[in-house]
CSV table of C-alpha atoms in Angstrom, one decimal:
chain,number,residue,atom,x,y,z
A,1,UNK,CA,4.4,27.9,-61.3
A,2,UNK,CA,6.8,31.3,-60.9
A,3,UNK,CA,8.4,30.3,-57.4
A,4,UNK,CA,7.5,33.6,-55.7
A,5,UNK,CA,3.4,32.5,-56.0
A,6,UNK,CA,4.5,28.8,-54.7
A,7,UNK,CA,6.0,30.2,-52.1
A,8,UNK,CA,3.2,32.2,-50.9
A,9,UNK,CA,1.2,29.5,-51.1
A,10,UNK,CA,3.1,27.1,-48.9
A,11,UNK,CA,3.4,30.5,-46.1
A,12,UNK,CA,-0.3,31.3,-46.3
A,13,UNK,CA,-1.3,27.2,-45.8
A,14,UNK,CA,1.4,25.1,-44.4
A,15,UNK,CA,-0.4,22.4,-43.1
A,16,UNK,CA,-1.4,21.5,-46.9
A,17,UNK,CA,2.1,21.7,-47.9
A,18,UNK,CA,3.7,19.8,-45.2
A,19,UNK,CA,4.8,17.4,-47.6
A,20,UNK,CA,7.2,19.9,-49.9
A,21,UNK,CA,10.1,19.1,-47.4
A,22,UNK,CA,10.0,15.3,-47.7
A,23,UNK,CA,12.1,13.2,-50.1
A,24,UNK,CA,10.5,12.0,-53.9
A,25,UNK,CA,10.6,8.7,-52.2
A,26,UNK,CA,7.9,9.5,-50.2
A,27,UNK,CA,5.5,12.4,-52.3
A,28,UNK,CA,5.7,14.1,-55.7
A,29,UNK,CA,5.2,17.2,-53.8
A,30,UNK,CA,8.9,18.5,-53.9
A,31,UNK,CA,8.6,19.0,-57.1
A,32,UNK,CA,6.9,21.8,-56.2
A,33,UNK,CA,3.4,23.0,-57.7
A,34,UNK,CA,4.0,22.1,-61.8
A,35,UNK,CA,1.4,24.1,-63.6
A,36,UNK,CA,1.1,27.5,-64.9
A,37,UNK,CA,0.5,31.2,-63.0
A,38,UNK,CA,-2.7,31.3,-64.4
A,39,UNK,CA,-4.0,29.0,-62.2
A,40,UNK,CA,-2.9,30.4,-58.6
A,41,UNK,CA,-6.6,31.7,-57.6
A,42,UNK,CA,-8.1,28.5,-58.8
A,43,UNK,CA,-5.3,26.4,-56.1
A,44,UNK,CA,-5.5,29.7,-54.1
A,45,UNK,CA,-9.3,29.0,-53.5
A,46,UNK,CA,-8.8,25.2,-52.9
A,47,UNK,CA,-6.2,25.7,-49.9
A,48,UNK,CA,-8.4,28.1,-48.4
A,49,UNK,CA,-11.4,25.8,-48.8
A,50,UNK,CA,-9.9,22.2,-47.4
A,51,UNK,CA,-8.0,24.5,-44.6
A,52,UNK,CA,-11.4,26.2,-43.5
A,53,UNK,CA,-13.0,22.1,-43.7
A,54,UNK,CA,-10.4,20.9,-41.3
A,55,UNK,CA,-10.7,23.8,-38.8
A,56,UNK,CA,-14.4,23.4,-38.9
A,57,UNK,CA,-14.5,19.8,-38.6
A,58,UNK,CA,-12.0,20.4,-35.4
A,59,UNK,CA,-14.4,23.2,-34.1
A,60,UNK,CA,-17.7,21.2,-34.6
A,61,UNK,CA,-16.4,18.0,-32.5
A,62,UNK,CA,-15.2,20.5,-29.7
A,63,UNK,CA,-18.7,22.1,-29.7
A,64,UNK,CA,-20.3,18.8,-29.6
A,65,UNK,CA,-18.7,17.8,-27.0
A,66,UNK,CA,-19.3,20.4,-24.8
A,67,UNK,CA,-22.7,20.2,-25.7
A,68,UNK,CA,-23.2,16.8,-24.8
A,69,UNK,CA,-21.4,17.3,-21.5
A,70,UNK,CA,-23.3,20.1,-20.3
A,71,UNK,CA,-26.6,18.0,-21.6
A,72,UNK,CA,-25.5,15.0,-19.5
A,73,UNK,CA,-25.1,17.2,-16.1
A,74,UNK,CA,-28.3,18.8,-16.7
A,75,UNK,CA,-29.8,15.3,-17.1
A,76,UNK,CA,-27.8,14.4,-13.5
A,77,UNK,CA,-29.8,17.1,-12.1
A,78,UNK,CA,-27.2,19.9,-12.5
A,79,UNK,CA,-28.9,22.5,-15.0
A,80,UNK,CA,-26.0,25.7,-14.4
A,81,UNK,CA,-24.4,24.8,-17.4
A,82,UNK,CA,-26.9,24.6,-19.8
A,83,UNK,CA,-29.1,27.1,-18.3
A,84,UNK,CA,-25.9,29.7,-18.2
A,85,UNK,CA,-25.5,28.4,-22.1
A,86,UNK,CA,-29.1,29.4,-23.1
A,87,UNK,CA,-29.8,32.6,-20.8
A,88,UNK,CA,-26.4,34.3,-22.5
A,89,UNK,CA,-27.8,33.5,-25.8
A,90,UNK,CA,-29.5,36.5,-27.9
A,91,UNK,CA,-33.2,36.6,-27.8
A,92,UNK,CA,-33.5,34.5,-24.6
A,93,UNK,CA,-35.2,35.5,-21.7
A,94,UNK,CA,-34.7,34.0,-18.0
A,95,UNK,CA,-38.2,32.3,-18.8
A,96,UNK,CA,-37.4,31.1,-22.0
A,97,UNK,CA,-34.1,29.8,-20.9
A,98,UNK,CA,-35.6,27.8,-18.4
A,99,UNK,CA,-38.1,26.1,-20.9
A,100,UNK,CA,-35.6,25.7,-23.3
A,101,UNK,CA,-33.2,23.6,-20.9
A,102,UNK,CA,-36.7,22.0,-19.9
A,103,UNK,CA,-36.9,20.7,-23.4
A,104,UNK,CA,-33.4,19.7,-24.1
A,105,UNK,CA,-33.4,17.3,-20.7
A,106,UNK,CA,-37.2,16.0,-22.0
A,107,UNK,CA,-35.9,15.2,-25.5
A,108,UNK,CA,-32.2,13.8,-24.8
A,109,UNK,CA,-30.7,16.1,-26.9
A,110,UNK,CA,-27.4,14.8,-27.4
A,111,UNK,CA,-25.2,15.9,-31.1
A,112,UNK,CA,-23.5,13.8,-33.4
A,113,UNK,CA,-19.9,13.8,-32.1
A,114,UNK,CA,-17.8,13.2,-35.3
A,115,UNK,CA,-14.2,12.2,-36.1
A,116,UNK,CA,-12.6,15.4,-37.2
A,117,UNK,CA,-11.3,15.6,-40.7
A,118,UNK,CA,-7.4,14.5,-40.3
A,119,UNK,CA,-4.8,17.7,-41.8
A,120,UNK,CA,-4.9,17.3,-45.5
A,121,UNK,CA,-1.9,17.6,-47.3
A,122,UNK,CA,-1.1,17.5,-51.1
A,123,UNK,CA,0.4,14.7,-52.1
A,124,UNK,CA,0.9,16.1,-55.7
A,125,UNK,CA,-0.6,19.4,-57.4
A,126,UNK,CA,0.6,19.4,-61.6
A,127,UNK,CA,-1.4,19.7,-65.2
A,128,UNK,CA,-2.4,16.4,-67.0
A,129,UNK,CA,-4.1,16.7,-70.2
A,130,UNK,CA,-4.8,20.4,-70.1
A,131,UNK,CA,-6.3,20.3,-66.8
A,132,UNK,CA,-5.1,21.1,-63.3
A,133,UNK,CA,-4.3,18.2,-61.1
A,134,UNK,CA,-5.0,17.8,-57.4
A,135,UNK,CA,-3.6,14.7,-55.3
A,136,UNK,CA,-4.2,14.6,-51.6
A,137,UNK,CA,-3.5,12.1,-48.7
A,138,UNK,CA,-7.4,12.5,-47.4
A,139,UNK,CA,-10.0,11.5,-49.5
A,140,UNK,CA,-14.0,12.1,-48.4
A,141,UNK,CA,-17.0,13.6,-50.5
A,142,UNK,CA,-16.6,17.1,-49.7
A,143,UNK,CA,-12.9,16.9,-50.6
A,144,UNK,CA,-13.8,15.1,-54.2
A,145,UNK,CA,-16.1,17.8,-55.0
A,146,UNK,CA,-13.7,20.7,-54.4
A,147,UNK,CA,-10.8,18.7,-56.4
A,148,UNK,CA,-13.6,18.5,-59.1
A,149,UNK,CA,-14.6,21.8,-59.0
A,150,UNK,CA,-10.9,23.2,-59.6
A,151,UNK,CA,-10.0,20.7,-62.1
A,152,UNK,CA,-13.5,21.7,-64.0
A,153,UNK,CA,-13.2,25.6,-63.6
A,154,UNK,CA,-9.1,25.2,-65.2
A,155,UNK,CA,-10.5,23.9,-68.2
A,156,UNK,CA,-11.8,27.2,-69.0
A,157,UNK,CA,-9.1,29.1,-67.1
A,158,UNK,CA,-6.1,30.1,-69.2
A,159,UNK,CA,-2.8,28.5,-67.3
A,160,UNK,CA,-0.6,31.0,-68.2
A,161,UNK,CA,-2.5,34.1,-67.3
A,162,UNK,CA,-5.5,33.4,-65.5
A,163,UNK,CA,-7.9,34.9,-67.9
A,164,UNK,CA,-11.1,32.7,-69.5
A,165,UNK,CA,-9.7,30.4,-71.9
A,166,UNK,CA,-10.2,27.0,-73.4
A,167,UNK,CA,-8.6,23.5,-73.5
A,168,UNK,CA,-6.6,23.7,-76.8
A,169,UNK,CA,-3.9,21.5,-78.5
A,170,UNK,CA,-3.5,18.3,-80.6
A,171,UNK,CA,-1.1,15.7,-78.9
A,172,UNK,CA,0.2,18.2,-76.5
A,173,UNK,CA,-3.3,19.6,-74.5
A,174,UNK,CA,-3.3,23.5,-72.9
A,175,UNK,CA,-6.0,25.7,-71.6
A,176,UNK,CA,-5.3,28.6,-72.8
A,177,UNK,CA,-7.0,32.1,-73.8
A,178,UNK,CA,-6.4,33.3,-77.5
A,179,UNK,CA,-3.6,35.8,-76.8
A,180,UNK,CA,-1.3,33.0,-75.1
A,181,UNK,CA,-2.5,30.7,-77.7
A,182,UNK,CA,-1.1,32.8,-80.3
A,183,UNK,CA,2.0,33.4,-78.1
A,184,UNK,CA,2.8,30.2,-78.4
A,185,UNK,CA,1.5,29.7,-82.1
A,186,UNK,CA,-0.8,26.9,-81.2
A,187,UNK,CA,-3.9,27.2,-83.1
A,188,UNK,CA,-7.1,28.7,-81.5
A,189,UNK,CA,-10.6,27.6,-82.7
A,190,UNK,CA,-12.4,30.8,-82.8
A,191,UNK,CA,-15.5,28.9,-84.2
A,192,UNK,CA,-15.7,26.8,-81.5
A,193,UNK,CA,-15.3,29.6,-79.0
A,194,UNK,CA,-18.7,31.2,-80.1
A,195,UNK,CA,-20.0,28.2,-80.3
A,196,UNK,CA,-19.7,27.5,-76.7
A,197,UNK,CA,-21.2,30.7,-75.7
């Protein structure tokens, strides 16, 4: 990838790219980002996802928390908290604020206070076998399924220019549309093409 589009990338999310300053001893990731340009909105799109799960995941816990605490002094007998949390809430009246921190006390309440998601950071970001390739340090579900998602969607995403293309090649695999394919002189099935549509 051009160095100007890597480097915007590791300005607009440096948290995922933490690990572009250490030494090849320790990550592949100072090799910098070793695919095409064509796939910059497909990464583009990943940071943005696994940066938005690790702020939520951060925001969610805090919320809990505050939840539970406010839940825990109403249940002591001291209802300001949770009444003040209710009654500033759209749609709630004084009445129906006082019902609603009725029920919450009655029904214990209490949310799920989970771990947050730790900072993600790439570990290595390349092609392999005409796909895009995404290594992190974090694995979980929701972090599988957007690495799948991105390495699915650049097998039909030219990596030289972004446009829709198609995994092509013999030994050596590409994804490429037809006009880079014949930039390079690598043959493009056109057969297969409308067969896929």
């Amino acid at each position: 990838m051009k160095k100007e589009l890597q480097e915007k990338l590791y300005n607009r999310y440096p948290e995922l790219f933490s690990q572009k300053d250490l030494s090849i001893k320790q990550s592949s990731m100072p090799f910098g980002i070793e695919t095409g340009d064509g796939w910059y909105n497909i990464i583009n799109s990943v940071c943005c996802l696994l940066q938005h799960y690790v702020k939520n995941s951060r925001s969610d816990r805090a919320r809990n928390l505050i939840w539970n605490r406010r839940l825990k002094q109403a249940i002591d007998g001291n209802t300001a908290n949770l009444y003040r949390f209710f009654n500033n809430s759209i749609g709630y009246t004084e009445e129906k604020a006082n019902e609603e921190v009725e029920k919450q006390i009655k029904n214990k309440n209490f949310r799920k206070v989970e771990k947050p998601v730790p900072q993600i950071q790439f570990t290595q970001i390349k092609e392999k076998y005409g796909t895009l390739r995404l290594y992190t340090n974090h694995v979980d579900d929701y972090i599988d399924g957007v690495v799948a998602m991105a390495e699915i969607m650049s097998g039909c995403t030219c990596e030289v220019c972004g446009v829709p293309g198609k995994l092509t090649g013999g030994g050596w695999y590409q994804t490429l549309c037809r006009r880079c394919a014949k930039q390079q002189q690598i043959p493009y099935d056109e057969k297969k093409e409308d067969d896929d549509e």
